PDB file of C-alpha atoms in Angstrom:
ATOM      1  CA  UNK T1371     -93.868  35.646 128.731  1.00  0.00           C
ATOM      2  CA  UNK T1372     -96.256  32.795 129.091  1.00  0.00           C
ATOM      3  CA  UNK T1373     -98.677  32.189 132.152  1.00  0.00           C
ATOM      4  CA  UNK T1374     -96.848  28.683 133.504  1.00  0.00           C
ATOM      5  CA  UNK T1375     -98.334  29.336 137.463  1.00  0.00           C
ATOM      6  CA  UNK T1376    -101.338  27.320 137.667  1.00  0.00           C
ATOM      7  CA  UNK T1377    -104.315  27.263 140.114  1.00  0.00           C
ATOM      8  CA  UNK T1378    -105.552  24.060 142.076  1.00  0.00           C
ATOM      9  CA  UNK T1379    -108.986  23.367 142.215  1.00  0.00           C
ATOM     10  CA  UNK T1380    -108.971  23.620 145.886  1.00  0.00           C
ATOM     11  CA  UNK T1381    -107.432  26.839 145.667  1.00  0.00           C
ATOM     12  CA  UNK T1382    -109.837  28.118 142.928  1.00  0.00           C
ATOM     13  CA  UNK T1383    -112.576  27.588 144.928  1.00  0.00           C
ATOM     14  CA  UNK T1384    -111.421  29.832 147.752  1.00  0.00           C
ATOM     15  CA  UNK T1385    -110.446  32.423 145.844  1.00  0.00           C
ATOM     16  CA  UNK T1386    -113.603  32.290 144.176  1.00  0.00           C
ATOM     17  CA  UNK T1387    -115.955  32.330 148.035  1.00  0.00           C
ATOM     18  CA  UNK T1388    -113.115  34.624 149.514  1.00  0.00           C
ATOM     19  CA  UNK T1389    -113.444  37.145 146.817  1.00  0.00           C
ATOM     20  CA  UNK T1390    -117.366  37.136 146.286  1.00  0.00           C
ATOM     21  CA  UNK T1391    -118.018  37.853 150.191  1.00  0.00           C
ATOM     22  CA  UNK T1392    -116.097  41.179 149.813  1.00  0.00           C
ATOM     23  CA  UNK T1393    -117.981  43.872 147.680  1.00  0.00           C
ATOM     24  CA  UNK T1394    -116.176  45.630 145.102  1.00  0.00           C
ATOM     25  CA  UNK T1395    -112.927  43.173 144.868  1.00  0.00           C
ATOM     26  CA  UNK T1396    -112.180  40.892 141.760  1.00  0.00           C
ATOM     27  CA  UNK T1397    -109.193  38.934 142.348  1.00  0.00           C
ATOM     28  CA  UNK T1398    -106.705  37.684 144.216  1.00  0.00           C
ATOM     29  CA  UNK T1399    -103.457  39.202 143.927  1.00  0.00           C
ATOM     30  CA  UNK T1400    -100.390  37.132 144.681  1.00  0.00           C
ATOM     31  CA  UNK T1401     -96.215  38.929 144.929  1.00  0.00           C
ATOM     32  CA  UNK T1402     -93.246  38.544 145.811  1.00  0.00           C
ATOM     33  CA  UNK T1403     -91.203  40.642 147.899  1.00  0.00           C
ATOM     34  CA  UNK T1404     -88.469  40.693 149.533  1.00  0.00           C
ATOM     35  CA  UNK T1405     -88.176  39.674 152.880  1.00  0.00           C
ATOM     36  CA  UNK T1406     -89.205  36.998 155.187  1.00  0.00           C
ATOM     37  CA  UNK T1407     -86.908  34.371 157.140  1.00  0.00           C
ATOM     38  CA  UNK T1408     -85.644  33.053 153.838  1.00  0.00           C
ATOM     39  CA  UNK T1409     -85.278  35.807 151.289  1.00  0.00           C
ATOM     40  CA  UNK T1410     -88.479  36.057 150.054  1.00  0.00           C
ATOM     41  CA  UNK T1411     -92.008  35.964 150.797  1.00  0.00           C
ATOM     42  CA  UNK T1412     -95.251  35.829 149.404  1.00  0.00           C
ATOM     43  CA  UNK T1413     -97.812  38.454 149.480  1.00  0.00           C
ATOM     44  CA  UNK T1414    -101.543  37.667 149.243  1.00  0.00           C
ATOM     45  CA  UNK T1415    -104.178  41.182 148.354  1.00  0.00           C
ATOM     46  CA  UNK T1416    -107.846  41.035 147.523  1.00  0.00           C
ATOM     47  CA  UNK T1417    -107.526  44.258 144.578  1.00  0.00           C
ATOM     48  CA  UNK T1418    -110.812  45.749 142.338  1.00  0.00           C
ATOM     49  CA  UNK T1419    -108.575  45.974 139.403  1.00  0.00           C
ATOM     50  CA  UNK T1420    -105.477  44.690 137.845  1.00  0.00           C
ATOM     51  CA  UNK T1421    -102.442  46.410 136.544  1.00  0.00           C
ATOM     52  CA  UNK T1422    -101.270  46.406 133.009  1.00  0.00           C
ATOM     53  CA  UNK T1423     -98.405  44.024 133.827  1.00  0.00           C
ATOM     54  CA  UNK T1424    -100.355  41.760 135.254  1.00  0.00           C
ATOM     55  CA  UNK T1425    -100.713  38.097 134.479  1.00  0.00           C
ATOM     56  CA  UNK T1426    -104.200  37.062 134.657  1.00  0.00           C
ATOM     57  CA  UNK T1427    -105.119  33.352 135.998  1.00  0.00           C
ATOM     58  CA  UNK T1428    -108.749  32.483 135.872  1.00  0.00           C
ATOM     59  CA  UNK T1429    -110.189  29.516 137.048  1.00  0.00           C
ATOM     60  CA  UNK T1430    -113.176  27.934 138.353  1.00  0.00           C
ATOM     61  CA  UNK T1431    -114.728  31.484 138.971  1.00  0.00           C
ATOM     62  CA  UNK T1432    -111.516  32.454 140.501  1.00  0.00           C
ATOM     63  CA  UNK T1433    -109.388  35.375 139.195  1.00  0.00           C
ATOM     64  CA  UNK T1434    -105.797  35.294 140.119  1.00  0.00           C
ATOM     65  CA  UNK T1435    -103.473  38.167 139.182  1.00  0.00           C
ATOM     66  CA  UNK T1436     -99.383  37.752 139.485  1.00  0.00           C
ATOM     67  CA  UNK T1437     -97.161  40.782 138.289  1.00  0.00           C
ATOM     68  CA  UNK T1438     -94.367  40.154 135.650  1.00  0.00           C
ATOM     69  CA  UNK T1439     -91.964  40.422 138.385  1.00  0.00           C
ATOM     70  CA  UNK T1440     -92.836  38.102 140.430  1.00  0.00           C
ATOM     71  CA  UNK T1441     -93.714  35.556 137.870  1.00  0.00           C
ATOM     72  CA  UNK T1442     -90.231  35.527 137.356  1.00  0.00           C
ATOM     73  CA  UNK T1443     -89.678  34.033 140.721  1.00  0.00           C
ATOM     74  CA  UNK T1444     -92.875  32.092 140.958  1.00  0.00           C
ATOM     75  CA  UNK T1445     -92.212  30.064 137.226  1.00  0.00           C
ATOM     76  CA  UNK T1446     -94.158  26.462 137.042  1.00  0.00           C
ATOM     77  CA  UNK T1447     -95.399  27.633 140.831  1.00  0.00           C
ATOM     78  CA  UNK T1448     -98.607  26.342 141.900  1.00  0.00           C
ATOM     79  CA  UNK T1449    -101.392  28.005 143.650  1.00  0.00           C
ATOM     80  CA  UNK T1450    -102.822  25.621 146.484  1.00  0.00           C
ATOM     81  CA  UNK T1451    -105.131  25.836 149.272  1.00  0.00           C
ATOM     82  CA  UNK T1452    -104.691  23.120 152.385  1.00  0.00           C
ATOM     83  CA  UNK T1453    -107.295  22.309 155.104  1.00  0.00           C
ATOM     84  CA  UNK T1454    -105.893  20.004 157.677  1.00  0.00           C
ATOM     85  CA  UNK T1455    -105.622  20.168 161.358  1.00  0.00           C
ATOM     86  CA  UNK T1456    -103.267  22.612 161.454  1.00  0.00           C
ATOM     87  CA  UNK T1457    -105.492  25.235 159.918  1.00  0.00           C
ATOM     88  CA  UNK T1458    -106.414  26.648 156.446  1.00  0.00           C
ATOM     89  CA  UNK T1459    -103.647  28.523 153.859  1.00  0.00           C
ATOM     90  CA  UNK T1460    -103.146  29.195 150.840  1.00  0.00           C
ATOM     91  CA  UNK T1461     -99.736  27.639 150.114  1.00  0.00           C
ATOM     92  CA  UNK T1462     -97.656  27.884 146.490  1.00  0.00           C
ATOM     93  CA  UNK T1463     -95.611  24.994 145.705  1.00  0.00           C
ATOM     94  CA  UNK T1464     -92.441  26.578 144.042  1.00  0.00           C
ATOM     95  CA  UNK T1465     -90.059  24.269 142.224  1.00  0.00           C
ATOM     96  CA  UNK T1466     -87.436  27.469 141.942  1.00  0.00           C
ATOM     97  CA  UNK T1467     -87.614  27.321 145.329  1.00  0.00           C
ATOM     98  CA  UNK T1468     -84.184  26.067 147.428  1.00  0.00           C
ATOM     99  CA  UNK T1469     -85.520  26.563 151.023  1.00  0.00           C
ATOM    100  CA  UNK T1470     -88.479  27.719 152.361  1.00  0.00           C
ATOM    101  CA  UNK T1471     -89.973  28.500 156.103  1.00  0.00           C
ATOM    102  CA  UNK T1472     -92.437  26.598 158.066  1.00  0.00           C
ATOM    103  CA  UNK T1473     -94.512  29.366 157.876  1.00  0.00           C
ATOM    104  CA  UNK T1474     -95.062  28.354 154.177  1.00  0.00           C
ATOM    105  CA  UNK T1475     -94.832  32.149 152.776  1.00  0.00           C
ATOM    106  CA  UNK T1476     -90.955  32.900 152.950  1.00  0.00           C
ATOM    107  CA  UNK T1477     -88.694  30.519 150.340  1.00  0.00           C
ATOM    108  CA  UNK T1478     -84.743  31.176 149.034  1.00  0.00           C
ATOM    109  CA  UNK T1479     -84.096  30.897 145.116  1.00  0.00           C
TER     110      UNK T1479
END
């Protein structure tokens, strides 16, 4: 399977400040799970190590890690990170997506 989720440079940078403030972690580690106000949600987890499924995305000093099964839900997703007035977040821009929450983490397929 090929690694189509990409990483902003906005987003890279966080990752990258988030993950060297907190000793021993590596990467960012982003799922999908069931649940949330449309179907699904996203999960975000600082981990020390990744899994042997595990898709690796690195970028700008950033390491992001997505597991097989949920790349198969977050396909040609992208990895964002938005500072505006109404706060900071990580958001993923998912073109499988049908609906998604105002929250930003929950989205149908």
């Amino acid at each position: 399977m090929t690694n189509d989720v990409t990483v902003s440079d906005a987003a890279a940078k966080r990752i990258a400040e988030i993950v060297s403030a907190d000793v021993g972690k590596q990467a960012l580690r982003v799922s999908v799970e069931g649940g949330g106000c449309s179907g699904f949600s996203y999960k975000f987890d600082l981990v020390e190590d990744q899994q042997e499924d595990d898709i690796v995305i690195a970028k700008g000093g950033a390491k992001v890690l997505v597991d097989s099964l949920s790349l198969v839900y977050m396909a040609g997703s992208e990895i964002d990170f938005v500072d505006n007035l109404l706060g900071q977040s990580f958001q993923i821009r998912n073109p499988n997506a049908v609906a998604s929450c105002g929250c930003g983490t929950s989205f149908a397929i």
